[in-house]
PDB file of C-alpha atoms in Angstrom:
ATOM      1  CA  GLY R   1     -21.763  -6.731   6.057  1.00 66.00           C
ATOM      2  CA  TYR R   2     -19.153  -5.258   8.504  1.00 74.00           C
ATOM      3  CA  SER R   3     -18.934  -2.064  10.022  1.00 81.00           C
ATOM      4  CA  VAL R   4     -16.128  -0.517  11.593  1.00 81.00           C
ATOM      5  CA  LYS R   5     -16.141   0.423  15.166  1.00 82.00           C
ATOM      6  CA  LEU R   6     -14.631   3.823  15.616  1.00 85.00           C
ATOM      7  CA  GLY R   7     -12.367   4.663  18.838  1.00 87.00           C
ATOM      8  CA  GLN R   8     -10.852   0.924  19.177  1.00 88.00           C
ATOM      9  CA  TRP R   9      -8.173  -1.012  17.465  1.00 90.00           C
ATOM     10  CA  ASP R  10      -9.112  -3.922  15.428  1.00 91.00           C
ATOM     11  CA  HIS R  11      -7.010  -6.583  13.661  1.00 93.00           C
ATOM     12  CA  TYR R  12      -7.627  -6.640   9.802  1.00 93.00           C
ATOM     13  CA  VAL R  13      -6.610  -9.632   7.395  1.00 94.00           C
ATOM     14  CA  VAL R  14      -7.523  -9.856   3.783  1.00 93.00           C
ATOM     15  CA  VAL R  15      -6.762 -13.242   2.012  1.00 94.00           C
ATOM     16  CA  TYR R  16      -6.801 -13.308  -1.758  1.00 90.00           C
ATOM     17  CA  ASP R  17      -7.118 -17.128  -2.721  1.00 89.00           C
ATOM     18  CA  VAL R  18      -6.140 -16.888  -6.251  1.00 84.00           C
ATOM     19  CA  SER R  19      -6.995 -20.798  -6.981  1.00 83.00           C
ATOM     20  CA  ALA R  20     -10.811 -20.455  -5.310  1.00 82.00           C
ATOM     21  CA  SER R  21     -13.429 -20.863  -8.021  1.00 79.00           C
ATOM     22  CA  ASN R  22     -14.777 -17.657  -9.763  1.00 78.00           C
ATOM     23  CA  PRO R  23     -18.071 -17.565 -11.646  1.00 81.00           C
ATOM     24  CA  GLN R  24     -17.776 -13.748 -12.445  1.00 79.00           C
ATOM     25  CA  GLY R  25     -16.578 -14.785 -15.860  1.00 80.00           C
ATOM     26  CA  VAL R  26     -14.942 -11.853 -18.034  1.00 83.00           C
ATOM     27  CA  LYS R  27     -14.941  -8.236 -17.943  1.00 82.00           C
ATOM     28  CA  HIS R  28     -13.396  -5.439 -20.629  1.00 84.00           C
ATOM     29  CA  ASN R  29     -11.093  -2.934 -19.534  1.00 80.00           C
ATOM     30  CA  GLU R  30     -11.129   0.737 -20.746  1.00 84.00           C
ATOM     31  CA  LYS R  31      -8.767  -0.488 -23.622  1.00 87.00           C
ATOM     32  CA  GLY R  32     -10.911  -3.007 -24.830  1.00 87.00           C
ATOM     33  CA  GLN R  33      -8.511  -5.609 -23.146  1.00 83.00           C
ATOM     34  CA  GLU R  34     -10.471  -8.703 -21.480  1.00 81.00           C
ATOM     35  CA  ILE R  35     -10.056  -9.227 -17.737  1.00 79.00           C
ATOM     36  CA  ARG R  36     -10.690 -12.462 -16.313  1.00 78.00           C
ATOM     37  CA  TYR R  37     -12.174 -12.715 -12.737  1.00 80.00           C
ATOM     38  CA  ARG R  38     -10.219 -14.892 -10.650  1.00 82.00           C
ATOM     39  CA  GLY R  39     -10.169 -16.321  -6.889  1.00 86.00           C
ATOM     40  CA  ALA R  40     -11.962 -14.937  -4.036  1.00 88.00           C
ATOM     41  CA  VAL R  41     -11.070 -12.452  -1.230  1.00 91.00           C
ATOM     42  CA  THR R  42     -11.789 -13.000   2.691  1.00 94.00           C
ATOM     43  CA  LEU R  43     -12.031 -10.387   5.247  1.00 94.00           C
ATOM     44  CA  TYR R  44     -10.993 -11.539   8.984  1.00 96.00           C
ATOM     45  CA  VAL R  45     -11.800  -8.891  11.779  1.00 94.00           C
ATOM     46  CA  ASN R  46      -9.971  -9.966  15.058  1.00 94.00           C
ATOM     47  CA  GLY R  47      -9.193 -13.304  13.694  1.00 95.00           C
ATOM     48  CA  LYS R  48     -12.576 -14.032  12.677  1.00 95.00           C
ATOM     49  CA  LYS R  49     -14.131 -14.601   9.061  1.00 95.00           C
ATOM     50  CA  VAL R  50     -16.520 -11.906   8.601  1.00 94.00           C
ATOM     51  CA  GLY R  51     -17.117 -12.075   4.410  1.00 92.00           C
ATOM     52  CA  GLN R  52     -16.113 -13.266   1.231  1.00 90.00           C
ATOM     53  CA  ASN R  53     -16.141 -11.797  -2.165  1.00 88.00           C
ATOM     54  CA  ASN R  54     -15.416 -13.275  -5.504  1.00 85.00           C
ATOM     55  CA  HIS R  55     -15.744  -9.911  -7.569  1.00 78.00           C
ATOM     56  CA  CYS R  56     -11.984 -10.413  -8.073  1.00 78.00           C
ATOM     57  CA  PHE R  57     -10.040  -9.619 -11.246  1.00 72.00           C
ATOM     58  CA  ASN R  58      -7.197 -11.658 -12.383  1.00 67.00           C
ATOM     59  CA  PRO R  59      -3.770  -9.360 -11.284  1.00 70.00           C
ATOM     60  CA  GLN R  60      -2.374  -7.880 -13.993  1.00 68.00           C
ATOM     61  CA  PRO R  61       1.542  -7.998 -14.654  1.00 71.00           C
ATOM     62  CA  ILE R  62       1.963  -4.257 -15.013  1.00 73.00           C
ATOM     63  CA  PRO R  63       3.485  -1.900 -12.857  1.00 77.00           C
ATOM     64  CA  THR R  64       1.685   0.889 -11.060  1.00 77.00           C
ATOM     65  CA  VAL R  65       2.898   3.811  -9.204  1.00 80.00           C
ATOM     66  CA  ALA R  66      -0.346   4.809  -7.280  1.00 77.00           C
ATOM     67  CA  ASN R  67      -0.058   2.554  -4.585  1.00 81.00           C
ATOM     68  CA  TRP R  68      -1.084   4.066  -0.997  1.00 86.00           C
ATOM     69  CA  LEU R  69      -1.913   3.442   2.311  1.00 90.00           C
ATOM     70  CA  GLY R  70      -4.851   5.416   3.624  1.00 90.00           C
ATOM     71  CA  ARG R  71      -5.964   7.042   0.694  1.00 91.00           C
ATOM     72  CA  SER R  72      -7.334   6.711  -2.803  1.00 87.00           C
ATOM     73  CA  ARG R  73      -6.193   7.734  -6.103  1.00 83.00           C
ATOM     74  CA  TYR R  74      -9.354   9.483  -6.843  1.00 86.00           C
ATOM     75  CA  GLN R  75      -9.079  13.145  -5.058  1.00 88.00           C
ATOM     76  CA  GLY R  76     -12.677  13.105  -3.949  1.00 92.00           C
ATOM     77  CA  ASP R  77     -12.261  10.455  -1.716  1.00 93.00           C
ATOM     78  CA  PRO R  78     -11.565  10.857   1.751  1.00 93.00           C
ATOM     79  CA  HIS R  79      -8.409   9.760   3.327  1.00 93.00           C
ATOM     80  CA  PHE R  80      -8.091   7.276   6.245  1.00 89.00           C
ATOM     81  CA  LYS R  81      -8.511   8.632   9.432  1.00 88.00           C
ATOM     82  CA  GLY R  82      -7.089   6.500  12.128  1.00 87.00           C
ATOM     83  CA  TRP R  83      -4.012   4.699  13.045  1.00 89.00           C
ATOM     84  CA  MET R  84      -2.265   1.596  11.331  1.00 89.00           C
ATOM     85  CA  ASP R  85       0.138  -0.315  13.769  1.00 89.00           C
ATOM     86  CA  ASP R  86       1.520  -2.926  11.611  1.00 87.00           C
ATOM     87  CA  PHE R  87       0.901  -3.775   7.624  1.00 90.00           C
ATOM     88  CA  ARG R  88       2.415  -6.681   6.006  1.00 91.00           C
ATOM     89  CA  ILE R  89       2.176  -8.462   2.729  1.00 89.00           C
ATOM     90  CA  TYR R  90       2.636 -12.108   2.562  1.00 91.00           C
ATOM     91  CA  ASP R  91       3.615 -13.867  -1.167  1.00 88.00           C
ATOM     92  CA  ARG R  92       0.670 -16.777  -0.316  1.00 91.00           C
ATOM     93  CA  LYS R  93      -2.614 -17.386   0.935  1.00 93.00           C
ATOM     94  CA  LEU R  94      -2.745 -17.674   4.341  1.00 95.00           C
ATOM     95  CA  SER R  95      -4.984 -19.854   6.301  1.00 96.00           C
ATOM     96  CA  ALA R  96      -7.859 -18.972   8.880  1.00 96.00           C
ATOM     97  CA  SER R  97      -5.529 -20.690  11.738  1.00 97.00           C
ATOM     98  CA  GLU R  98      -2.929 -18.668  10.613  1.00 97.00           C
ATOM     99  CA  VAL R  99      -4.749 -15.696  10.579  1.00 96.00           C
ATOM    100  CA  GLN R 100      -6.282 -16.399  13.986  1.00 96.00           C
ATOM    101  CA  SER R 101      -3.046 -17.049  15.337  1.00 95.00           C
ATOM    102  CA  LEU R 102      -1.403 -13.505  14.197  1.00 94.00           C
ATOM    103  CA  TYR R 103      -4.582 -11.779  15.785  1.00 95.00           C
ATOM    104  CA  LYS R 104      -3.540 -14.062  19.079  1.00 93.00           C
ATOM    105  CA  LEU R 105      -0.102 -12.513  18.763  1.00 89.00           C
ATOM    106  CA  GLY R 106      -1.246  -8.894  18.829  1.00 80.00           C
ATOM    107  CA  ALA R 107      -3.935  -9.315  21.243  1.00 66.00           C
ATOM    108  CA  ASN R 108      -1.790  -9.983  24.759  1.00 57.00           C
TER     109      ASN R 108
END
């Protein structure tokens, strides 16, 4: 439900709430292992909530080596064509007011 606007800076925050209820149930991966859907993801743009989705898989405790910013692990996917000024990973869920405060820090 949100379209990226070209030619302008925006502040994006994605919050994963592992404790949120999730009615999606269970899926089986390529190896036939059961993977439970868990939690919800919320997208904030410029301090405002613009979307939420609960199509989230329970994080798996396996190491990965294919982690990039601005590109996909799939060769046919285009690379990100833009600039990133700041990237952070927190070890907890941020509240809506914390997201708003972070946006205001960079909006000055």
